[in-house]
CSV table of C-alpha atoms and ligand atoms in Angstrom, one decimal:
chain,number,residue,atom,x,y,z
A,1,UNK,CA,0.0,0.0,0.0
A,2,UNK,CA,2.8,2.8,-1.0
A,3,UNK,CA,0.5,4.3,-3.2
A,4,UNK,CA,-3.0,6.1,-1.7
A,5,UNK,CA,-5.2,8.7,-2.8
A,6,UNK,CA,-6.0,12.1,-0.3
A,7,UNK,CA,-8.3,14.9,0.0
A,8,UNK,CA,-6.7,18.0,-0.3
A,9,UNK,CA,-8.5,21.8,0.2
A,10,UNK,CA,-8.0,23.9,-3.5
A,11,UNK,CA,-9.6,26.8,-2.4
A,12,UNK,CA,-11.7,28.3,0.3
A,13,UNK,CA,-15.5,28.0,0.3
A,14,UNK,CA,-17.3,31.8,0.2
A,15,UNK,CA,-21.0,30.3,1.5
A,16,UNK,CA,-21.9,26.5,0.5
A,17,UNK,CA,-18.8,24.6,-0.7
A,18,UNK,CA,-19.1,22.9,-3.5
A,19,UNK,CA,-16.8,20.4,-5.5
A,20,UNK,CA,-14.6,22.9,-6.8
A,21,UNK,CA,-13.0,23.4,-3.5
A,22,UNK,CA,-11.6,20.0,-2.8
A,23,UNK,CA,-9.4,18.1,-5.0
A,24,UNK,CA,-8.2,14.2,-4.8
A,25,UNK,CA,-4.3,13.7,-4.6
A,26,UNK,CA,-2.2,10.8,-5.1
A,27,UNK,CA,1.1,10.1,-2.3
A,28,UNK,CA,3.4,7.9,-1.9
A,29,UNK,CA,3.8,6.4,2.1
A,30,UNK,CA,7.3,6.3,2.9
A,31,UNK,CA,7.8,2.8,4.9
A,32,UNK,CA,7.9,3.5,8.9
A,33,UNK,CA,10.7,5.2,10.5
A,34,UNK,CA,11.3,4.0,13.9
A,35,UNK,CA,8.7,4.8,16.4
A,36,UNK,CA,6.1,5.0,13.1
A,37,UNK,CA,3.6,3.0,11.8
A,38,UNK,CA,2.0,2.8,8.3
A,39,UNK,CA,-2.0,3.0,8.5
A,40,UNK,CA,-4.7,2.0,5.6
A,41,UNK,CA,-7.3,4.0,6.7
A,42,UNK,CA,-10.8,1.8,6.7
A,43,UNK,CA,-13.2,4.5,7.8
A,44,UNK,CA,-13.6,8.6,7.9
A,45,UNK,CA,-15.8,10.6,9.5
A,46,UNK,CA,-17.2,13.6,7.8
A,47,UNK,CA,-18.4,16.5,10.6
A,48,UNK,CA,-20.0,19.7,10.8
A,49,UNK,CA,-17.1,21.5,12.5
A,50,UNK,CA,-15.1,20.7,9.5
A,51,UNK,CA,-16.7,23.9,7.7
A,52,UNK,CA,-15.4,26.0,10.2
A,53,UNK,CA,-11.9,24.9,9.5
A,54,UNK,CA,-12.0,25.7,5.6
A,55,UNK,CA,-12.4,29.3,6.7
A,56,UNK,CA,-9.1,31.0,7.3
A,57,UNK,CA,-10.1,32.5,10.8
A,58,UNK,CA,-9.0,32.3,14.4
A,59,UNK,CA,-11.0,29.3,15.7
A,60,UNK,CA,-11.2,26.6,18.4
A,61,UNK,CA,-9.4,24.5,15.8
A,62,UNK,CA,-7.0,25.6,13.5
A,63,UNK,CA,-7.8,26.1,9.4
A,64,UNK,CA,-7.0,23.6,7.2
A,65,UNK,CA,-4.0,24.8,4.7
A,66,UNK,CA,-4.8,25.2,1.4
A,67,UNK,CA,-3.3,22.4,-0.7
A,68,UNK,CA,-3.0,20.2,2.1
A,69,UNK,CA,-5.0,17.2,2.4
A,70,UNK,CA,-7.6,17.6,5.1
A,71,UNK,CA,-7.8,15.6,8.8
A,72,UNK,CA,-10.4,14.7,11.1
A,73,UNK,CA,-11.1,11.0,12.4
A,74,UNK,CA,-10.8,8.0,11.0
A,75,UNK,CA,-10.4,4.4,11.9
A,76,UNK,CA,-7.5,2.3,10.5
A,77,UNK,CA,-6.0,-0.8,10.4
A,78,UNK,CA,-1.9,-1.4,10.9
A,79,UNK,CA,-0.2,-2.6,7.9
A,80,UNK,CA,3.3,-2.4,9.3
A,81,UNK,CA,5.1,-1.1,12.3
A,82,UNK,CA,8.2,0.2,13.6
A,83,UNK,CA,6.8,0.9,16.9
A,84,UNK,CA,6.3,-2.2,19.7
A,85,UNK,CA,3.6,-0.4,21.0
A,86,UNK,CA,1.7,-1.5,17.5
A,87,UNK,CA,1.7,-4.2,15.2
A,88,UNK,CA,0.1,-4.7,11.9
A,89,UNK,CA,-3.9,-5.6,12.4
A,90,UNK,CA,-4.2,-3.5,14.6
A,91,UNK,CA,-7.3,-1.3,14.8
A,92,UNK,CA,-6.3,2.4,15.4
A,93,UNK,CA,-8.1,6.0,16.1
A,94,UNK,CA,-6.4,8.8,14.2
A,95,UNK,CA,-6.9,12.0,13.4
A,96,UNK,CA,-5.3,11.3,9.5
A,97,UNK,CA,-8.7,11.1,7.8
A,98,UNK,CA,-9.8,12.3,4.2
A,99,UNK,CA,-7.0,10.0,3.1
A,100,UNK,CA,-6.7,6.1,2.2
A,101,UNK,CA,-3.7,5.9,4.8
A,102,UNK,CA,-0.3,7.2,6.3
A,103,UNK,CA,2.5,6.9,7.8
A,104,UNK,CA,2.9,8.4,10.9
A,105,UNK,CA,4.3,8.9,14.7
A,106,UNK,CA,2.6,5.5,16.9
A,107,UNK,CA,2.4,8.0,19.3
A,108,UNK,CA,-0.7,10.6,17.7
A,109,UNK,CA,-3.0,7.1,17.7
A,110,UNK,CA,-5.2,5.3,19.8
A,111,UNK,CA,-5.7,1.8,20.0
A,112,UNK,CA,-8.9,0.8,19.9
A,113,UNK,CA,-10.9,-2.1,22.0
A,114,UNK,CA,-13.7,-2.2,19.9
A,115,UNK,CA,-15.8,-3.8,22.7
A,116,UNK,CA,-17.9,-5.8,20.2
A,117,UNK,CA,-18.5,-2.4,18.1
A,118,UNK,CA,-17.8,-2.2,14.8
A,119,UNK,CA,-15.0,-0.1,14.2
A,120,UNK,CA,-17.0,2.9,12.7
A,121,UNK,CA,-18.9,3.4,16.1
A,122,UNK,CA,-15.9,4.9,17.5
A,123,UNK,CA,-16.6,8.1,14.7
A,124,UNK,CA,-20.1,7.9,16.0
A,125,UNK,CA,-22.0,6.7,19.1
A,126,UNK,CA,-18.8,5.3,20.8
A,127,UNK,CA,-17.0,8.5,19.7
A,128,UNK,CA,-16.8,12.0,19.7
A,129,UNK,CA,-20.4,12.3,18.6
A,130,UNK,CA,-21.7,10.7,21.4
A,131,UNK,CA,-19.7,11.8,24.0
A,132,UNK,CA,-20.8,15.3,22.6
A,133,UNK,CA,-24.4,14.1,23.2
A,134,UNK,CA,-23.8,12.7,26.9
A,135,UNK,CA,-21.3,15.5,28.1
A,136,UNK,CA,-23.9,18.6,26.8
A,137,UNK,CA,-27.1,16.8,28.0
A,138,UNK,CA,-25.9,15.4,31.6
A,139,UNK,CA,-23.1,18.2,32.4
A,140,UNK,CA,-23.9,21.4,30.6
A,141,UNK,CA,-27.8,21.1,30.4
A,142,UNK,CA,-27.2,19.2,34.3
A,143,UNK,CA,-30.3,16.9,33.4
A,144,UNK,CA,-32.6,16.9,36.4
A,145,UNK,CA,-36.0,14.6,37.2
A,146,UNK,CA,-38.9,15.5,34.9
A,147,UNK,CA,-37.1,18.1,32.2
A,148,UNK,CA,-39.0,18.0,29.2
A,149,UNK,CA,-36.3,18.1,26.8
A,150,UNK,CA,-36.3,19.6,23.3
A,151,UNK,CA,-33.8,18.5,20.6
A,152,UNK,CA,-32.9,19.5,17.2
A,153,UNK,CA,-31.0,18.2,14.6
A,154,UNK,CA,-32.7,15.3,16.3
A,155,UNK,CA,-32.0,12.8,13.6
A,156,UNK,CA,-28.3,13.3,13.3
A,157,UNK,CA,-25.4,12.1,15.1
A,158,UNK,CA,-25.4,14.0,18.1
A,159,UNK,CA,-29.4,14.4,18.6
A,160,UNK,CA,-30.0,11.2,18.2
A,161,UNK,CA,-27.8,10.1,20.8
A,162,UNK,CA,-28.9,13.1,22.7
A,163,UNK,CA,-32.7,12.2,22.4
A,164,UNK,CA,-31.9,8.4,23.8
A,165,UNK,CA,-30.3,9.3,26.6
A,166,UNK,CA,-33.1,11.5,27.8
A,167,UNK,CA,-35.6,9.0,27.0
A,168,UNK,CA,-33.3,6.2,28.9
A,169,UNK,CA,-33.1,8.1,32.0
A,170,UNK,CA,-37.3,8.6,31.4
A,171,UNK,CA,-38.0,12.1,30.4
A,172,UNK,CA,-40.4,13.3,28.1
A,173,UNK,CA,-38.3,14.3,24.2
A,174,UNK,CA,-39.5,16.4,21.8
A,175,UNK,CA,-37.3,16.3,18.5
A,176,UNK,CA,-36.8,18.0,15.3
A,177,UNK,CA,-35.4,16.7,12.1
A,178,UNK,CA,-36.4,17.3,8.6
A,179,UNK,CA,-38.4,14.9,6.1
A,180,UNK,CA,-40.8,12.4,6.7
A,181,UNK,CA,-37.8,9.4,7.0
A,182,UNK,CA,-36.6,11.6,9.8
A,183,UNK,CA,-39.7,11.6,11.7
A,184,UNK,CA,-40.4,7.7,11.3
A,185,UNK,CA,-36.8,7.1,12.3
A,186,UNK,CA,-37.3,9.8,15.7
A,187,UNK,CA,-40.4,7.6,16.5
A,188,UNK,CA,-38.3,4.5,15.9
A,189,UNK,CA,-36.1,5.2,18.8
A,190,UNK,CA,-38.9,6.7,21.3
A,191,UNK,CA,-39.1,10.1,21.0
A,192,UNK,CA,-42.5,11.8,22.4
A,193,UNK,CA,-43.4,14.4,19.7
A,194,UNK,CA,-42.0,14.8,16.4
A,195,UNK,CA,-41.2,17.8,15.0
A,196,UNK,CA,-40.7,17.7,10.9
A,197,UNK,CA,-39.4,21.3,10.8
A,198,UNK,CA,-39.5,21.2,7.0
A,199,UNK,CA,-43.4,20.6,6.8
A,200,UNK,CA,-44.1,22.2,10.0
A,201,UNK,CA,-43.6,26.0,9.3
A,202,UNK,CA,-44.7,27.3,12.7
A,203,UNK,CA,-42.0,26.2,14.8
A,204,UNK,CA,-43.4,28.0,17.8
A,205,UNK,CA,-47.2,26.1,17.8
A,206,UNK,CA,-45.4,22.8,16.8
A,207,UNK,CA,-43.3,23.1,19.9
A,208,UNK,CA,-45.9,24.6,21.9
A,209,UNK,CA,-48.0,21.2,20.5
A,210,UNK,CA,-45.1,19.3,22.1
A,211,UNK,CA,-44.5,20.9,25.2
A,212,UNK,CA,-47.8,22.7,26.3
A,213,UNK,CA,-46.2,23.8,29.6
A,214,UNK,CA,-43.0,24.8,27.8
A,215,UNK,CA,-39.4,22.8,28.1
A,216,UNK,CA,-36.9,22.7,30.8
A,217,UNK,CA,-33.9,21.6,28.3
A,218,UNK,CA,-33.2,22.8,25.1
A,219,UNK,CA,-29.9,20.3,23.0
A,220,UNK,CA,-29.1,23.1,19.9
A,221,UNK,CA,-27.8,21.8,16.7
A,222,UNK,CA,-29.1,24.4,14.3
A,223,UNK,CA,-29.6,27.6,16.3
A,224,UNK,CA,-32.0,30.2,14.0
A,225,UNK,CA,-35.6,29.8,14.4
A,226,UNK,CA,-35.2,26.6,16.3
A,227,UNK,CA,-33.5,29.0,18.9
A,228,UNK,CA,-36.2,31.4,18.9
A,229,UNK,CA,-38.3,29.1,19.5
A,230,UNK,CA,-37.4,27.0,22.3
A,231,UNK,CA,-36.7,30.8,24.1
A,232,UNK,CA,-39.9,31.3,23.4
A,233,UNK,CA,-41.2,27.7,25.1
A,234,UNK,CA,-38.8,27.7,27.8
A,235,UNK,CA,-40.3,27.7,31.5
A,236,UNK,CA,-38.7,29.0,34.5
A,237,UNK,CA,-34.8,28.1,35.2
A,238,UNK,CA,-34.5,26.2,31.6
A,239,UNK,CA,-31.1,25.3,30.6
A,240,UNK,CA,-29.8,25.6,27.1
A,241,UNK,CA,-26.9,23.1,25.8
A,242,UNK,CA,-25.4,25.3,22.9
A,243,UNK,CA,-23.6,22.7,20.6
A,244,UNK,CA,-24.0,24.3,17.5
A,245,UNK,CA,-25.4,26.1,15.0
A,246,UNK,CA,-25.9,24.6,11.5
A,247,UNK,CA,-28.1,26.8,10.1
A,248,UNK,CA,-25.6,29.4,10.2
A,249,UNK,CA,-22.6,27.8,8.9
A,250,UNK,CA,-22.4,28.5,5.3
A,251,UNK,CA,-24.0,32.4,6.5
A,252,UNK,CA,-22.0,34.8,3.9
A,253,UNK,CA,-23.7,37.7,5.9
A,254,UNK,CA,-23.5,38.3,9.8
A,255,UNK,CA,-27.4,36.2,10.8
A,256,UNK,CA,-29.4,37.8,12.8
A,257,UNK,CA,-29.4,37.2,16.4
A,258,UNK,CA,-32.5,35.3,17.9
A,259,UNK,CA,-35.0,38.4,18.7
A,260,UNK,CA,-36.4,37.1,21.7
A,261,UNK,CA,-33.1,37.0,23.5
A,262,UNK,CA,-34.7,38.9,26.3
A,263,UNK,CA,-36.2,35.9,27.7
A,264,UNK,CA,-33.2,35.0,29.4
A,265,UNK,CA,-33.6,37.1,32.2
A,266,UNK,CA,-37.3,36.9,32.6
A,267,UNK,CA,-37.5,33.1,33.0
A,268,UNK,CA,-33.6,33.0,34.6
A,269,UNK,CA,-32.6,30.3,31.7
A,270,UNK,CA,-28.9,29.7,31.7
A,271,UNK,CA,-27.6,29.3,28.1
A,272,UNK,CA,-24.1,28.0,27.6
A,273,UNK,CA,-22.5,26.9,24.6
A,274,UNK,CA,-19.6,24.0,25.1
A,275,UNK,CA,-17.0,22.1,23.0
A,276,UNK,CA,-16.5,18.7,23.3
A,277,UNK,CA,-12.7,18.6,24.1
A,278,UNK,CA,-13.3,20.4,27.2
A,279,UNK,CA,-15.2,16.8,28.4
A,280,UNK,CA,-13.1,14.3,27.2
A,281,UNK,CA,-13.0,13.4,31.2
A,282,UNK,CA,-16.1,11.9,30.9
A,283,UNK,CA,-15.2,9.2,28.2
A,284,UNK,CA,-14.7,6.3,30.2
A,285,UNK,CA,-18.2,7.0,31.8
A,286,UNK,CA,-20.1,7.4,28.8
A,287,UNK,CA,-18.9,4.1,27.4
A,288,UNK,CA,-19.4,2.3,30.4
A,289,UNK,CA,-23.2,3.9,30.7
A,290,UNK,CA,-23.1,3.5,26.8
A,291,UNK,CA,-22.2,-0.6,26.8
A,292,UNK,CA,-25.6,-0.9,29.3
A,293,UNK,CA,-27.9,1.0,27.3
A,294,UNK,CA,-27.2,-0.5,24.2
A,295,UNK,CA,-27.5,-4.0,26.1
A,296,UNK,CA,-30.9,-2.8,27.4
A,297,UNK,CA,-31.6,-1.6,24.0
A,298,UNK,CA,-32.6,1.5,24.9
A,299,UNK,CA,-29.6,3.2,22.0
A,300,UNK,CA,-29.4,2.3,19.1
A,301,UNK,CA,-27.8,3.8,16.0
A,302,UNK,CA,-27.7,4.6,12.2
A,303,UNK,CA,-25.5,5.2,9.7
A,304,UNK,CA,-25.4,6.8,6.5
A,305,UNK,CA,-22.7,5.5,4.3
A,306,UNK,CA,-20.7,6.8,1.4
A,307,UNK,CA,-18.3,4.6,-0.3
A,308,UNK,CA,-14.4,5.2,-1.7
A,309,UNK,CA,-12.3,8.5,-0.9
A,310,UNK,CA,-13.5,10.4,-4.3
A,311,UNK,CA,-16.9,10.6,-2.0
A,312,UNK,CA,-15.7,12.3,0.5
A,313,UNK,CA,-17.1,15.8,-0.2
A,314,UNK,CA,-20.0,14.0,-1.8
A,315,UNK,CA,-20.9,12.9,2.3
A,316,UNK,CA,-19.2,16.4,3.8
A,317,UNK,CA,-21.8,18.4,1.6
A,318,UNK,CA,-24.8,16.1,2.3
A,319,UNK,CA,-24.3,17.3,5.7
A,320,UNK,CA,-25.7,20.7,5.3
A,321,UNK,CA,-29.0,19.5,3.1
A,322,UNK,CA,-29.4,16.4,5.4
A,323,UNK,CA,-28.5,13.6,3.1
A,324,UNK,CA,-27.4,11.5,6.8
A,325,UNK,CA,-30.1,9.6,8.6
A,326,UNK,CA,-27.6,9.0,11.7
A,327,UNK,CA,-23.5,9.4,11.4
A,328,UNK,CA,-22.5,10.1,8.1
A,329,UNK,CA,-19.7,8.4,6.9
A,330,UNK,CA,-16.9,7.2,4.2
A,331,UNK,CA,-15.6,3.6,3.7
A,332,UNK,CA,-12.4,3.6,2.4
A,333,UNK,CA,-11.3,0.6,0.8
B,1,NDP,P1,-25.7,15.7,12.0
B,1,NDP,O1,-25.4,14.2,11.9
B,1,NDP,O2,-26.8,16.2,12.8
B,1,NDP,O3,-25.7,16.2,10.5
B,1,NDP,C1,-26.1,17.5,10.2
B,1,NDP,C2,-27.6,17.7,10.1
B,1,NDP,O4,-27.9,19.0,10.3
B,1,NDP,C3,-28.2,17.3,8.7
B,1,NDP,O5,-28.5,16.0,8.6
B,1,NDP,C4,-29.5,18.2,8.7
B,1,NDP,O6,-30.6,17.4,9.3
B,1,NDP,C5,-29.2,19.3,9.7
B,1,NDP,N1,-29.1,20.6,9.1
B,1,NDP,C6,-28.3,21.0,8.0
B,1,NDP,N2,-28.6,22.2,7.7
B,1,NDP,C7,-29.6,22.7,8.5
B,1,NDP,C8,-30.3,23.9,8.6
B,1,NDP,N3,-30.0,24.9,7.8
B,1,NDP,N4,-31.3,23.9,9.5
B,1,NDP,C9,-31.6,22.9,10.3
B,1,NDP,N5,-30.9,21.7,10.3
B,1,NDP,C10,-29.9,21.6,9.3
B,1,NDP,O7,-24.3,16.4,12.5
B,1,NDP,P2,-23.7,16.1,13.9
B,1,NDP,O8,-24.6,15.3,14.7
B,1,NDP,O9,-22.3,15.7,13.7
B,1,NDP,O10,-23.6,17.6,14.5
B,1,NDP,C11,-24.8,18.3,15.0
B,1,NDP,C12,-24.4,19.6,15.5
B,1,NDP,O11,-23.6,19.5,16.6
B,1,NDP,C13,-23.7,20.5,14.5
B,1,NDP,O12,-24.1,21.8,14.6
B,1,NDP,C14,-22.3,20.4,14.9
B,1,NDP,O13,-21.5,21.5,14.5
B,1,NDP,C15,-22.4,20.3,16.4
B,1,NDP,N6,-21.3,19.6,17.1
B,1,NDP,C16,-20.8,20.3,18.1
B,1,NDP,C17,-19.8,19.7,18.9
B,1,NDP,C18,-19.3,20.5,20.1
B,1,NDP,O14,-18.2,20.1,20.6
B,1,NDP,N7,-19.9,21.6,20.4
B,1,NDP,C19,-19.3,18.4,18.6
B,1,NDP,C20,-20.0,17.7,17.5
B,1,NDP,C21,-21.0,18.3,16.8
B,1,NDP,P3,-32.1,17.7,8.9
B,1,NDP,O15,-32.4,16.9,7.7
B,1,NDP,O16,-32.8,17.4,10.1
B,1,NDP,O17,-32.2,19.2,8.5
């Protein structure tokens, strides 16, 4: 495997990327030097925060260079190692996605356990995406007996997770996705009232619908109107987990802040947006809690699967006109 193909950033995106701003590469892997290991990549992930780091700006993580391949998780297999800490088979966490495999420093990976997972659960529901989910609902949000919790991007990686664990721990979930396979799926899985945000115009009578004596919790994916209108639905002392914003991420103009901001101080909601990173610490409890729900079959999870490295940006764009039922994906080879 001296030969792989990578995904490099051409140019920077000005609103939605399209095509024209990746372009595939061919490299050559240089066999391991010592302490190294050479890594065929088997599966990428493809995340929203990965927008952010095509913009040249001053962010939590760095920008991607431009005519440099790009990076973000991925789960790979050992093909050969100059590292005892390593040897070929096994199954490793890296950060050296959007690429077919590498050669790199043992030291930057993670071995994986994978538990009786398959090995693309640790880019989803065993991974960051989850751990997301668990840290922003449990720490930030500080989940309490009877919250009625509202959810959006409630079909996707994170919301899904997030709208599990509050219907494990027996709270009442009110979720938005868009399209009718969306809805079926948030049924699927237990969630109270449905919210398809792309037939529903009226976000604030479908949540009042919902929640008729307003929500306690509010998980943000999308921010905008969905924003609004949980402020606008929130009771006394609600708590907002603010773990992104979708809707805004391809904005070429400032957006306009939610209106009804005011609300804040009337009901005393606390509002607090989080990054992941800042929770790793709670990792080995999540998968321990994790391994017993998904014994109890109280989470489950989906995937949505693009195949071969040229589809990379195929999966990266579906993300922002919610092509992935679940955690999108790549399979590489
Ligand atoms: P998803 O799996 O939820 O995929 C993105 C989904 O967003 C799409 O499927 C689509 O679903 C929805 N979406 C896209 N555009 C819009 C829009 N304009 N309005 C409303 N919904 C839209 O992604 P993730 O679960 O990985 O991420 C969810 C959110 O969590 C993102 O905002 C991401 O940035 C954030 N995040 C934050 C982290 C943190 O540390 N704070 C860590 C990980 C993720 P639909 O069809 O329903 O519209």
């Amino acid at each position: 495997m001296a030969e792989v193909r990578e995904v490099r950033l051409k140019s920077r995106p000005v609103g939605m990327p399209t095509h024209e701003n990746f372009e595939i590469a061919s490299v050559t892997l240089r066999d391991p030097g010592p302490g190294e290991v050479q890594v065929k990549d088997l599966w990428m992930t493809v995340d929203p925060y990965m927008r952010g780091r095509m913009n040249d700006v001053k962010s939590y993580a760095p920008p991607y260079a431009l005519g440099e391949a790009m990076h973000g998780g991925a789960v790979g297999q050992v093909t050969a190692s100059n590292d005892p800490g390593f040897q070929a088979g096994d199954l490793v966490l890296s950060q050296l996605g959007w690429r077919e495999g590498f050669t790199a420093p043992a030291a930057g990976l993670q071995k994986l356990d994978s538990r009786g997972l398959p090995p693309q659960a640790f880019l989803g529901v065993a991974g960051m995406p989850g751990l997301t989910a668990y840290a922003g609902l449990l720490r930030v949000a500080a989940l309490k007996a009877d919250d009625v919790v509202f959810v959006s991007g409630a079909a996707g990686a994170v919301g899904s997770v997030v709208c599990q664990i509050a219907k494990a721990k027996g709270h009442r979930v009110i979720g938005s996705a868009g399209g009718a396979e969306k809805a079926e799926f948030l049924r699927s899985i237990g969630v109270d009232h449905v919210i398809d945000y792309k037939a529903e115009k009226d976000l604030n009578a479908a949540l009042a619908a919902g929640a008729p004596e307003g929500i306690d919790v509010y998980f943000d994916n999308v921010g905008g109107a969905h924003l609004e209108a949980a402020l606008n639905s929130a009771r006394l002392f609600a708590r907002f987990a603010i773990c992104g914003m979708i809707s805004i991420y391809n904005a070429t103009e400032p957006p306009p802040g939610p209106r009804n901001l005011a609300q804040l101080i009337g009901k005393n909601i606390r509002m607090e947006g989080f990054i992941v990173s800042h929770h790793f610490d709670l990792m080995p409890k999540y998968i321990e809690d994790l391994s017993g729900w998904v014994r109890a079959g109280k989470v489950t999870w989906k995937e949505t699967v693009f195949e071969g490295i040229e589809k990379a940006p195929d999966a990266f764009l579906g993300l922002f006109t919610g092509e992935n039922l679940g955690k999108m994906l790549v399979k590489l080879g």
